[in-house]
JSON list of C-alpha atoms in Angstrom, two decimals:
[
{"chain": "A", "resi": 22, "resn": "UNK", "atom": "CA", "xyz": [6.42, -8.34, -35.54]},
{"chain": "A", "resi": 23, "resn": "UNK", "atom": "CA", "xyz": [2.87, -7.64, -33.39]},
{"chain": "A", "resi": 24, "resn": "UNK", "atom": "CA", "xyz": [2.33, -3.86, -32.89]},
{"chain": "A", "resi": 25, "resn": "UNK", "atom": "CA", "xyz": [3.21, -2.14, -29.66]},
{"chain": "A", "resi": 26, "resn": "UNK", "atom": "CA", "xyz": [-0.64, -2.32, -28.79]},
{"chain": "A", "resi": 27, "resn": "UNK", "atom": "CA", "xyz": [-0.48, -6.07, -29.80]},
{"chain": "A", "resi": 28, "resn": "UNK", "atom": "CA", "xyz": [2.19, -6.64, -27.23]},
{"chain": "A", "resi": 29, "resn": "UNK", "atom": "CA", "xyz": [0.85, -4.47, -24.29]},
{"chain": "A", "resi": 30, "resn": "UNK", "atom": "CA", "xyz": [-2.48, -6.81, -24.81]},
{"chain": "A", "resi": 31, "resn": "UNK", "atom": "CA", "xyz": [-0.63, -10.17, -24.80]},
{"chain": "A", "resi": 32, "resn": "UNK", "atom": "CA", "xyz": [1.84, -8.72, -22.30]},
{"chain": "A", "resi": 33, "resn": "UNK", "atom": "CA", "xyz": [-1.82, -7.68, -19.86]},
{"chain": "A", "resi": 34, "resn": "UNK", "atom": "CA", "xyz": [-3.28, -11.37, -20.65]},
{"chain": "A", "resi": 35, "resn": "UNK", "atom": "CA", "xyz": [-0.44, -12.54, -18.21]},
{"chain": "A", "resi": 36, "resn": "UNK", "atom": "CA", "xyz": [-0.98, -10.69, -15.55]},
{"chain": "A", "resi": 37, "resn": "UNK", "atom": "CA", "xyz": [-3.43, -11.49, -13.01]},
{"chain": "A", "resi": 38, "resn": "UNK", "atom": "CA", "xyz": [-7.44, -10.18, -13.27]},
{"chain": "A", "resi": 39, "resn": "UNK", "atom": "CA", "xyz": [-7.58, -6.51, -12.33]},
{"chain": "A", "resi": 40, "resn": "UNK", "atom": "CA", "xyz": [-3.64, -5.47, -12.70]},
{"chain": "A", "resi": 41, "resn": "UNK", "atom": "CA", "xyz": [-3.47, -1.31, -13.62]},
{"chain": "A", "resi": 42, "resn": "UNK", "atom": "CA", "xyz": [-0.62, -0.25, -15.67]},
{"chain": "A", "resi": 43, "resn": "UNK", "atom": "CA", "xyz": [1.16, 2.55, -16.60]},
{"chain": "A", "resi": 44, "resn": "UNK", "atom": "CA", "xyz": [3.04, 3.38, -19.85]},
{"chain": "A", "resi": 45, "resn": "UNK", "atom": "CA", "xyz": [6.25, 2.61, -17.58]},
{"chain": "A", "resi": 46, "resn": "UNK", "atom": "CA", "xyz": [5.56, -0.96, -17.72]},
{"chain": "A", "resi": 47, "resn": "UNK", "atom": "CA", "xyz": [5.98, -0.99, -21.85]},
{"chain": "A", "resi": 48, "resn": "UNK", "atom": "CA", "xyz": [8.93, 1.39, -22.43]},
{"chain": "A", "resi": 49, "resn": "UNK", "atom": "CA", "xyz": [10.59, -1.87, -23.44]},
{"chain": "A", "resi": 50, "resn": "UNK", "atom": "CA", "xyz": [8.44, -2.39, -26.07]},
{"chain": "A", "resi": 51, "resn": "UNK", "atom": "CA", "xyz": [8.97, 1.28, -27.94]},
{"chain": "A", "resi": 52, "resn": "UNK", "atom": "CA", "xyz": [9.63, 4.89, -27.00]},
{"chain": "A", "resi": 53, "resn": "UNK", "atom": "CA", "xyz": [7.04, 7.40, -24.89]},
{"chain": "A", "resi": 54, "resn": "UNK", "atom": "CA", "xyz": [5.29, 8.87, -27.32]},
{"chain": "A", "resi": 55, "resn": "UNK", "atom": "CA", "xyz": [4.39, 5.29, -29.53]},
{"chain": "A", "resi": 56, "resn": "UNK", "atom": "CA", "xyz": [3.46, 3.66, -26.05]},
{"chain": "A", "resi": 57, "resn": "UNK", "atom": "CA", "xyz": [1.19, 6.17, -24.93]},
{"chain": "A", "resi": 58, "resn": "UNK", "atom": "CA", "xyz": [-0.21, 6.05, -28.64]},
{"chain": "A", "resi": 59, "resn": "UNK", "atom": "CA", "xyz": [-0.96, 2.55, -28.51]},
{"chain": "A", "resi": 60, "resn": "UNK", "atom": "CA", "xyz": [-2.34, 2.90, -24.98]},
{"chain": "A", "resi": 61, "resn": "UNK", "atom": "CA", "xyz": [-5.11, 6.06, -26.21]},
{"chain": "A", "resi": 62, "resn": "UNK", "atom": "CA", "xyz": [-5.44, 3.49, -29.34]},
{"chain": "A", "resi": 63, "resn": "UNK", "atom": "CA", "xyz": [-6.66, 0.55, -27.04]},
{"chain": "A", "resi": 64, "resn": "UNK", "atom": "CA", "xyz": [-8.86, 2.53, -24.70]},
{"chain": "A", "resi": 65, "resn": "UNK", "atom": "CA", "xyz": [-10.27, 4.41, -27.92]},
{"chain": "A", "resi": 66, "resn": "UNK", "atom": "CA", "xyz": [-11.59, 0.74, -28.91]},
{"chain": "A", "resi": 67, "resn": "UNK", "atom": "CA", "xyz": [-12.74, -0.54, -25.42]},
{"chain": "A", "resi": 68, "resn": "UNK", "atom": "CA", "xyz": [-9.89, -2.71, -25.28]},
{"chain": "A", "resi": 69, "resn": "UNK", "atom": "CA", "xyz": [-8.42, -1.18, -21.96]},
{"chain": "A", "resi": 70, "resn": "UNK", "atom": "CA", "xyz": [-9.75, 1.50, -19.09]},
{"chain": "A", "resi": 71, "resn": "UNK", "atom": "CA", "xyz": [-8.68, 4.12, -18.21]},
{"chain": "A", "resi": 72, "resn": "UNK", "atom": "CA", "xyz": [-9.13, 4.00, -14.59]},
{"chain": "A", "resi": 73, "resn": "UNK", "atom": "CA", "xyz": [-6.82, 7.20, -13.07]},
{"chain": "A", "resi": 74, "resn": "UNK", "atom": "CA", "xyz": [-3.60, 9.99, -14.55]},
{"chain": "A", "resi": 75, "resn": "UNK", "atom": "CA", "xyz": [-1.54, 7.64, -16.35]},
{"chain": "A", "resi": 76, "resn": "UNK", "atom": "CA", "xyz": [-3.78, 4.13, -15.35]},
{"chain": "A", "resi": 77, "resn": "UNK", "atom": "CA", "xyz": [-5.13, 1.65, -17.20]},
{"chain": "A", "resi": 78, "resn": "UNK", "atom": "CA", "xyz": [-6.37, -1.72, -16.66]},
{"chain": "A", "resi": 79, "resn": "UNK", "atom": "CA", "xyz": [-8.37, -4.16, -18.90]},
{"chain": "A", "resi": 80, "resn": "UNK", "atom": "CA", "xyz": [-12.38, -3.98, -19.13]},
{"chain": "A", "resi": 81, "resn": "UNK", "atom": "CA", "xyz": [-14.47, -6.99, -16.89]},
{"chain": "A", "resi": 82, "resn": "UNK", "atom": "CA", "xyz": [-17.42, -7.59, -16.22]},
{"chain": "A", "resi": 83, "resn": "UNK", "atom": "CA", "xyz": [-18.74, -8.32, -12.70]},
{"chain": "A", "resi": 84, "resn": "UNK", "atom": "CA", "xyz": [-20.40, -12.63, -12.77]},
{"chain": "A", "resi": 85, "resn": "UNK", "atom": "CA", "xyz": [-22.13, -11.07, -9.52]},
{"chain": "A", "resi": 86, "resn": "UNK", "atom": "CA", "xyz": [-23.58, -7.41, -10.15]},
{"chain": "A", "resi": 87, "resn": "UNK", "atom": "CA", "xyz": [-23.57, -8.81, -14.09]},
{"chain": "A", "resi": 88, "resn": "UNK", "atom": "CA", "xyz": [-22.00, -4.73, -15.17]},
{"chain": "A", "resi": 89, "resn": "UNK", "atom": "CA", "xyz": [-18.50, -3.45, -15.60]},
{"chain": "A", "resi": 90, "resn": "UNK", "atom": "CA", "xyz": [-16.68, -4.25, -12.31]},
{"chain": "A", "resi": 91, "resn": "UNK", "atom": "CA", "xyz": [-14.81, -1.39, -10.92]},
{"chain": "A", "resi": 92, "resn": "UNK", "atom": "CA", "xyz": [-10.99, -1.09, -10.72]},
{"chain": "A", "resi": 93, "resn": "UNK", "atom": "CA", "xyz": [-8.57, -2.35, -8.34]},
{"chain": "A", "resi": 94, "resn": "UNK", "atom": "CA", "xyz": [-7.87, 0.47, -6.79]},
{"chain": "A", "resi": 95, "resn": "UNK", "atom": "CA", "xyz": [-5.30, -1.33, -4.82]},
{"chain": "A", "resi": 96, "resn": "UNK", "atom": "CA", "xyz": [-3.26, -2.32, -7.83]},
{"chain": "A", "resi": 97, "resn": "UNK", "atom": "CA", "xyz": [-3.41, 1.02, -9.23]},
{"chain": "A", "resi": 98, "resn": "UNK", "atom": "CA", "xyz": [-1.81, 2.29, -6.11]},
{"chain": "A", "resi": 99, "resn": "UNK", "atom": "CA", "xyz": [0.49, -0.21, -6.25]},
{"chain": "A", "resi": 100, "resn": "UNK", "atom": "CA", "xyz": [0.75, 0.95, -10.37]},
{"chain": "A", "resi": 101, "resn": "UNK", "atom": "CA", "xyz": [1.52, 4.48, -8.95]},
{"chain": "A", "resi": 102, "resn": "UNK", "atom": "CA", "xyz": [4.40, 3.40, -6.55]},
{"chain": "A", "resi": 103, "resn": "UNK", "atom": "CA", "xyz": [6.14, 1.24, -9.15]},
{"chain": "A", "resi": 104, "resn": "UNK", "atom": "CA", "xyz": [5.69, 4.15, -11.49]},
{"chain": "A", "resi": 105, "resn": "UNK", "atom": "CA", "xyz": [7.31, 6.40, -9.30]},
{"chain": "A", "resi": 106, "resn": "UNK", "atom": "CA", "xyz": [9.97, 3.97, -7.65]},
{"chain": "A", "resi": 107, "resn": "UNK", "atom": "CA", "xyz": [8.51, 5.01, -3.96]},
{"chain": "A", "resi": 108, "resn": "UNK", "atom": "CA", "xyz": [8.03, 3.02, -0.98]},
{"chain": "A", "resi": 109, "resn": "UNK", "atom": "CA", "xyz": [4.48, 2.95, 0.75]},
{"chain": "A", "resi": 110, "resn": "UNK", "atom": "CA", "xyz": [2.68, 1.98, 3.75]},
{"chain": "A", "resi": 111, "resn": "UNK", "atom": "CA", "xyz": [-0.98, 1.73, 4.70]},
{"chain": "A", "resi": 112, "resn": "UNK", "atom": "CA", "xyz": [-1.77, 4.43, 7.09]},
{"chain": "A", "resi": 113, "resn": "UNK", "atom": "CA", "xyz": [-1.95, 3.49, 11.06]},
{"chain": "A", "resi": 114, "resn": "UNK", "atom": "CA", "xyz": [-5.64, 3.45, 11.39]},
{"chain": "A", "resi": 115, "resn": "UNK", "atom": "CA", "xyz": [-6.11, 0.49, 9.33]},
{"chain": "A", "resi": 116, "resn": "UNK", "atom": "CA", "xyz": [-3.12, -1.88, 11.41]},
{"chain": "A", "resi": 117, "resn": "UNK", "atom": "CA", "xyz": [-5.24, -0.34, 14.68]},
{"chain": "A", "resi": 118, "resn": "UNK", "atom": "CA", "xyz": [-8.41, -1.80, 13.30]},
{"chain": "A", "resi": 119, "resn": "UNK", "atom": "CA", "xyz": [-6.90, -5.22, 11.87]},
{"chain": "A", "resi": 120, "resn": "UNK", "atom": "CA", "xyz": [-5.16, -5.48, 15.63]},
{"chain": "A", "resi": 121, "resn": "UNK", "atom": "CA", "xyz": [-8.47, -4.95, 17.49]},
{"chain": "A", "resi": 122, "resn": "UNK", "atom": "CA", "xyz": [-6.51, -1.40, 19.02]},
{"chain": "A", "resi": 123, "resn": "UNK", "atom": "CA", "xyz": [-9.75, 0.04, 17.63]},
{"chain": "A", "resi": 124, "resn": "UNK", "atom": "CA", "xyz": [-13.26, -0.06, 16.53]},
{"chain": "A", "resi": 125, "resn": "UNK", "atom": "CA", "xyz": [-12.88, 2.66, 13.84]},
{"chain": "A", "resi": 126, "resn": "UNK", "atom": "CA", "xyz": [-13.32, 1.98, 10.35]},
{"chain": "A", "resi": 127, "resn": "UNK", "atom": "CA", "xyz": [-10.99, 3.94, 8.34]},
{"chain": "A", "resi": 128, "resn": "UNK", "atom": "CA", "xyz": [-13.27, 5.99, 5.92]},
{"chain": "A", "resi": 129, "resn": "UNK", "atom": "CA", "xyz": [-10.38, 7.22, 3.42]},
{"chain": "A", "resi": 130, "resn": "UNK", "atom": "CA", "xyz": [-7.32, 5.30, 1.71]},
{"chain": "A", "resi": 131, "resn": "UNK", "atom": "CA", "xyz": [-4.29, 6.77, 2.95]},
{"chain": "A", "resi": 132, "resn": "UNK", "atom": "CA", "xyz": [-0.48, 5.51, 3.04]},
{"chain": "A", "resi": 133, "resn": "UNK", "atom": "CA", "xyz": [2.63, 7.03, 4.05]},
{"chain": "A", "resi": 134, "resn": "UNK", "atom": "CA", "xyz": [5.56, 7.13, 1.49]},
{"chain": "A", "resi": 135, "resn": "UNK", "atom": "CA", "xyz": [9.07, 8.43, 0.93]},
{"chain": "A", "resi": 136, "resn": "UNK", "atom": "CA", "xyz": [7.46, 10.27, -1.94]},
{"chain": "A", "resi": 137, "resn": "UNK", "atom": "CA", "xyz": [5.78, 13.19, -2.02]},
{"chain": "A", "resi": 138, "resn": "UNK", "atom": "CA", "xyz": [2.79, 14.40, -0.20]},
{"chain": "A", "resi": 139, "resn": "UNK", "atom": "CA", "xyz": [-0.37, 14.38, -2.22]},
{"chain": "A", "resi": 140, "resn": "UNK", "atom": "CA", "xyz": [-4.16, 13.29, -3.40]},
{"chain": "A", "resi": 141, "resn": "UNK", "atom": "CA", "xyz": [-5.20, 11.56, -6.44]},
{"chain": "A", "resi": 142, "resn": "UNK", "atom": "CA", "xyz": [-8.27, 10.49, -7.75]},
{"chain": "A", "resi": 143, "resn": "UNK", "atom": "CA", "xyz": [-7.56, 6.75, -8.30]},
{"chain": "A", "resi": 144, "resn": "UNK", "atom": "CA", "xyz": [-10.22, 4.03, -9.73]},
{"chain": "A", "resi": 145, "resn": "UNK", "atom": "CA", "xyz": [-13.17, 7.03, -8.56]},
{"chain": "A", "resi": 146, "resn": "UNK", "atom": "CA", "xyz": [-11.74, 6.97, -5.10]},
{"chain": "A", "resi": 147, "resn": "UNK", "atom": "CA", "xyz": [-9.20, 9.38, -3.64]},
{"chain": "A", "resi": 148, "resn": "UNK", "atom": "CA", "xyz": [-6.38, 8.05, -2.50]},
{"chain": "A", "resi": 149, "resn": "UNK", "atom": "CA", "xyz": [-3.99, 10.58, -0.42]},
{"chain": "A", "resi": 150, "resn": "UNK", "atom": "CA", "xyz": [-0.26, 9.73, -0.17]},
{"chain": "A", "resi": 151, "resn": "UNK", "atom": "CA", "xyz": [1.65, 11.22, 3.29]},
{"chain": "A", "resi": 152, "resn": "UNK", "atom": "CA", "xyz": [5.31, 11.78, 2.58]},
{"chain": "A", "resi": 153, "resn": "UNK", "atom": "CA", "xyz": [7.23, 10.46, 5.77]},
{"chain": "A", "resi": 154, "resn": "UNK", "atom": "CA", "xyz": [10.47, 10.79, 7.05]},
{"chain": "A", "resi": 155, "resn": "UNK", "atom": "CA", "xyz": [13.08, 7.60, 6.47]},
{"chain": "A", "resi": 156, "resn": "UNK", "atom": "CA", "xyz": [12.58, 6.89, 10.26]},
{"chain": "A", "resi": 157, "resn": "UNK", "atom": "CA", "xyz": [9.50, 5.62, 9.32]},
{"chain": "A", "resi": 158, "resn": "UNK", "atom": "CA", "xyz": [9.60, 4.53, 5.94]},
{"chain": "A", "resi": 159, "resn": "UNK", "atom": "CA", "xyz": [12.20, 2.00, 7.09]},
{"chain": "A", "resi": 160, "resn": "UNK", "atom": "CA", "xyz": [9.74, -0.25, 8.73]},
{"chain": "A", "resi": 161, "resn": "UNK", "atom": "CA", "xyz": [8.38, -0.76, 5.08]},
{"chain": "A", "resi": 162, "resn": "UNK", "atom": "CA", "xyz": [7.93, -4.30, 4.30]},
{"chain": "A", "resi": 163, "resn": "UNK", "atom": "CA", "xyz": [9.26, -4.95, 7.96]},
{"chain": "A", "resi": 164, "resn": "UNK", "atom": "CA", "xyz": [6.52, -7.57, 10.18]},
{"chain": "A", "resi": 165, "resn": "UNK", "atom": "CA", "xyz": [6.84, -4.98, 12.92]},
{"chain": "A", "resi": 166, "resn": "UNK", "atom": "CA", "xyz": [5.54, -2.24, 10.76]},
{"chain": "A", "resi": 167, "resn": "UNK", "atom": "CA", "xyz": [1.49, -3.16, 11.37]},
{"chain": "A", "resi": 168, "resn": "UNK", "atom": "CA", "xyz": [2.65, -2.09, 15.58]},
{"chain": "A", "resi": 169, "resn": "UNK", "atom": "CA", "xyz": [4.53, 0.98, 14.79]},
{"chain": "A", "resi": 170, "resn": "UNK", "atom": "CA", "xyz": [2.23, 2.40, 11.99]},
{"chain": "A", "resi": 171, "resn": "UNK", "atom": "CA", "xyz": [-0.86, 1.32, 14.41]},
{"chain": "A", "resi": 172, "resn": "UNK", "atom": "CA", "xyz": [0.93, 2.79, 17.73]},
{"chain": "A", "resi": 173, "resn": "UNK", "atom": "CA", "xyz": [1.93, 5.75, 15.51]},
{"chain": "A", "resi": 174, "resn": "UNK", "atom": "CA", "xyz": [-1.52, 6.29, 14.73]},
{"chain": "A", "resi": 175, "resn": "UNK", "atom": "CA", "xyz": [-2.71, 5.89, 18.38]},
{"chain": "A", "resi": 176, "resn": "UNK", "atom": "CA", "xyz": [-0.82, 8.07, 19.54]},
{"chain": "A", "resi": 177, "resn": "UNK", "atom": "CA", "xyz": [1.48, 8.87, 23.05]},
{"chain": "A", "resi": 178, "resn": "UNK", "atom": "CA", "xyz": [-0.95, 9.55, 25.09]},
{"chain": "A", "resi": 179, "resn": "UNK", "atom": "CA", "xyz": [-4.40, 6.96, 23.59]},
{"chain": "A", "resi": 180, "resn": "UNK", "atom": "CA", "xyz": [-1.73, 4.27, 23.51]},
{"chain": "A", "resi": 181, "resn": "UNK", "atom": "CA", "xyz": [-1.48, 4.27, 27.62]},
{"chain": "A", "resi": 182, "resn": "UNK", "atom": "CA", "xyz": [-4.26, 2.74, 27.35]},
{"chain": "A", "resi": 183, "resn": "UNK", "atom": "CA", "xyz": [-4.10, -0.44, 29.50]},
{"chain": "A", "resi": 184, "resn": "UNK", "atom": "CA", "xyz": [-5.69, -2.76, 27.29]},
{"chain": "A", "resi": 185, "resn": "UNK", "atom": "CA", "xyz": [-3.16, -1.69, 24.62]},
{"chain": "A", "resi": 186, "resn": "UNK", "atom": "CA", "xyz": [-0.19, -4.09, 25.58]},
{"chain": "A", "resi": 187, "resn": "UNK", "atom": "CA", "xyz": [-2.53, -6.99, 26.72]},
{"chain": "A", "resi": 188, "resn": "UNK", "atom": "CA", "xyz": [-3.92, -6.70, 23.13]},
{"chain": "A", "resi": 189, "resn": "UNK", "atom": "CA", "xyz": [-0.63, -7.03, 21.44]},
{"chain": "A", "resi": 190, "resn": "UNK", "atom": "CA", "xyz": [0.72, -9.61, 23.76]},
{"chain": "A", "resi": 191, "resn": "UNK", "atom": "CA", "xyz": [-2.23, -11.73, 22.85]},
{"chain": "A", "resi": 192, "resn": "UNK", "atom": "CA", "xyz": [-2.50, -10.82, 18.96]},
{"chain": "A", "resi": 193, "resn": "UNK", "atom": "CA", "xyz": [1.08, -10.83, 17.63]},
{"chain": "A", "resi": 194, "resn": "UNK", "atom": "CA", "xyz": [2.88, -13.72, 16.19]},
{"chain": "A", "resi": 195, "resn": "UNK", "atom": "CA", "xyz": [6.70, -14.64, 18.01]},
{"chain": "A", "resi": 196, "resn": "UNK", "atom": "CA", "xyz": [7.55, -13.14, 14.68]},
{"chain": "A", "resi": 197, "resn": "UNK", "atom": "CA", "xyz": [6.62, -9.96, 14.69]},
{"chain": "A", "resi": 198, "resn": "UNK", "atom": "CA", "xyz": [7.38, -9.54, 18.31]},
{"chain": "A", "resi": 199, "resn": "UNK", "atom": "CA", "xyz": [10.74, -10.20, 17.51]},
{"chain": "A", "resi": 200, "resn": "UNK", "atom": "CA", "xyz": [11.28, -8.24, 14.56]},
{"chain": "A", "resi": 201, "resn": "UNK", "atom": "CA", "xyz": [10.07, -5.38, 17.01]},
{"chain": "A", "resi": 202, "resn": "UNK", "atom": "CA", "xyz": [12.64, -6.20, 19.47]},
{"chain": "A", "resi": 203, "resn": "UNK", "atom": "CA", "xyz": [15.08, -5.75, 16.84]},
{"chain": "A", "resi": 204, "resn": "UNK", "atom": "CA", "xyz": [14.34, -2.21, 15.86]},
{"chain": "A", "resi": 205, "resn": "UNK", "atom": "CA", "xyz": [12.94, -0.88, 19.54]},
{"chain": "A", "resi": 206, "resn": "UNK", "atom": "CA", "xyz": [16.10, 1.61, 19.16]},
{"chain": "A", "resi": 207, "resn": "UNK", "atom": "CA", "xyz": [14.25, 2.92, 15.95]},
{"chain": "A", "resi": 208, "resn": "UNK", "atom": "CA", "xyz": [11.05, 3.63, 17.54]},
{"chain": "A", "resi": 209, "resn": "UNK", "atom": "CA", "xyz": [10.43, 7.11, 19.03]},
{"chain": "A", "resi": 210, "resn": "UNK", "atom": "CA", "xyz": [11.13, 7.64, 22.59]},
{"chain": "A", "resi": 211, "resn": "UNK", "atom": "CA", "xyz": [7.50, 6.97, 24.12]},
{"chain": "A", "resi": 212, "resn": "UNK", "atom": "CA", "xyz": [6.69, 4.04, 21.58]},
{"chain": "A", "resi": 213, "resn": "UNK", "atom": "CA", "xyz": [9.80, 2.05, 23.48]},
{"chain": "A", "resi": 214, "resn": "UNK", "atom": "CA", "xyz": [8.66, 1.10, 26.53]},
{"chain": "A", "resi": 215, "resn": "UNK", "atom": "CA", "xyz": [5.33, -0.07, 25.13]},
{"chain": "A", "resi": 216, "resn": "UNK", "atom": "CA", "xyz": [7.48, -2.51, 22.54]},
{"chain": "A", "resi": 217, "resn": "UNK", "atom": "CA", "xyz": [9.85, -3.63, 25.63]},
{"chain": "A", "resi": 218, "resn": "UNK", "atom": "CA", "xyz": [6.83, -4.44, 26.99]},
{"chain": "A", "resi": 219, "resn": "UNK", "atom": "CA", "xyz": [5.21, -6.44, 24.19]},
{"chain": "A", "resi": 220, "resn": "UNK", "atom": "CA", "xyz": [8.37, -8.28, 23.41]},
{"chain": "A", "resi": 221, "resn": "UNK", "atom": "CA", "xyz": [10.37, -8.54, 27.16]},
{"chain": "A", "resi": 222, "resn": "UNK", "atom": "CA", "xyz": [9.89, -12.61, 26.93]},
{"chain": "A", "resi": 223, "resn": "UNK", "atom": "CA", "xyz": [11.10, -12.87, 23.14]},
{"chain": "A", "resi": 224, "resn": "UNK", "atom": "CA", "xyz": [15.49, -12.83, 23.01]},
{"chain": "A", "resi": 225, "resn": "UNK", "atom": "CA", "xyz": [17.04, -10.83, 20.26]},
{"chain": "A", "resi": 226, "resn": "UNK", "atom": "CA", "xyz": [18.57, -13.20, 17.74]},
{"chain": "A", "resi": 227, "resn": "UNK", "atom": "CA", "xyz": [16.60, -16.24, 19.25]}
]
């Protein structure tokens, strides 16, 4: 039978270019202790990287800078959430940029989850997670949540702007625009009329 190290290497061969792990993705293959032995085992011989706490992803090398190629430091975050069975979103200011609400480039990596509330140092970059309450969390996954998160971001007041709903009427797929009609009643009070506004020609249901 291969070794546990034998396994996590065939098991990492399947995975697409750049996936970070955790030792939570072998507990099937033996207990704590021998997984995280195997892991210290693999990195000690250049077979893996250790790329964060707890992270580890397999050694490449760049065809275009010709040198190590940095981590994913998205799939470490998403390594992190699976790790710790919590929900996240990308923070507000990025959904603003993507919807043209905003010039601003965001300068840091932050997401909102129902976990808790902290920084780590992920792939050299720091990465801070916002715990946030389950009104808010439960637009995860949602099409509508790129609006909220980028509304949420703006702001009451910055999101009177008048280009604001001229932008989103113009921008947004019928399907987002609907799934926003459906959860209007889940938006905060001031957000409301801005989504009635987005979405007053799409029907509920339709």
């Amino acid at each position: 039978m291969p070794s546990i190290a034998g396994q996590i290497m065939k098991r990492l061969s399947e995975q697409k270019t750049g996936w970070v792990c955790t030792p939570k993705d072998f507990l099937d293959l033996g207990s704590r202790a021998a997984v995280d032995q195997a892991l210290y085992r693999l990195v000690k011989a250049g077979q893996l990287r250790r790329v964060g706490r707890g992270l580890y992803d397999v050694p490449r090398i760049s065809t275009l800078l010709k040198r190590l190629a940095p981590a994913d430091v998205y799939s470490a975050v998403a390594a992190v959430t699976r790790r710790d069975d919590a929900r996240i979103m990308r923070s507000g200011s990025v959904y603003a940029n993507l919807l043209g609400l905003t010039n601003q480039v965001p300068a840091k990596i932050i997401y909102d989850t129902d976990g808790p509330s902290r920084i780590l140092t992920i792939a050299g970059f720091s990465v801070r997670f916002r715990h946030a309450p389950p009104s808010v969390m439960r637009w995860t996954g949602k099409p509508g949540a790129v609006v909220v998160q980028a509304l949420r971001w703006l702001g009451p007041y910055a999101s009177k702007d008048p280009d604001v709903i001229p932008i989103l009427k113009r921008v947004l797929p019928d399907y987002v625009k609907l799934d926003l009609s459906q959860g209007i009643r889940y938006m905060p009070a001031w957000m409301r009329p801005i989504a009635h506004d987005v979405t007053n020609d799409k029907v509920i249901g339709s």
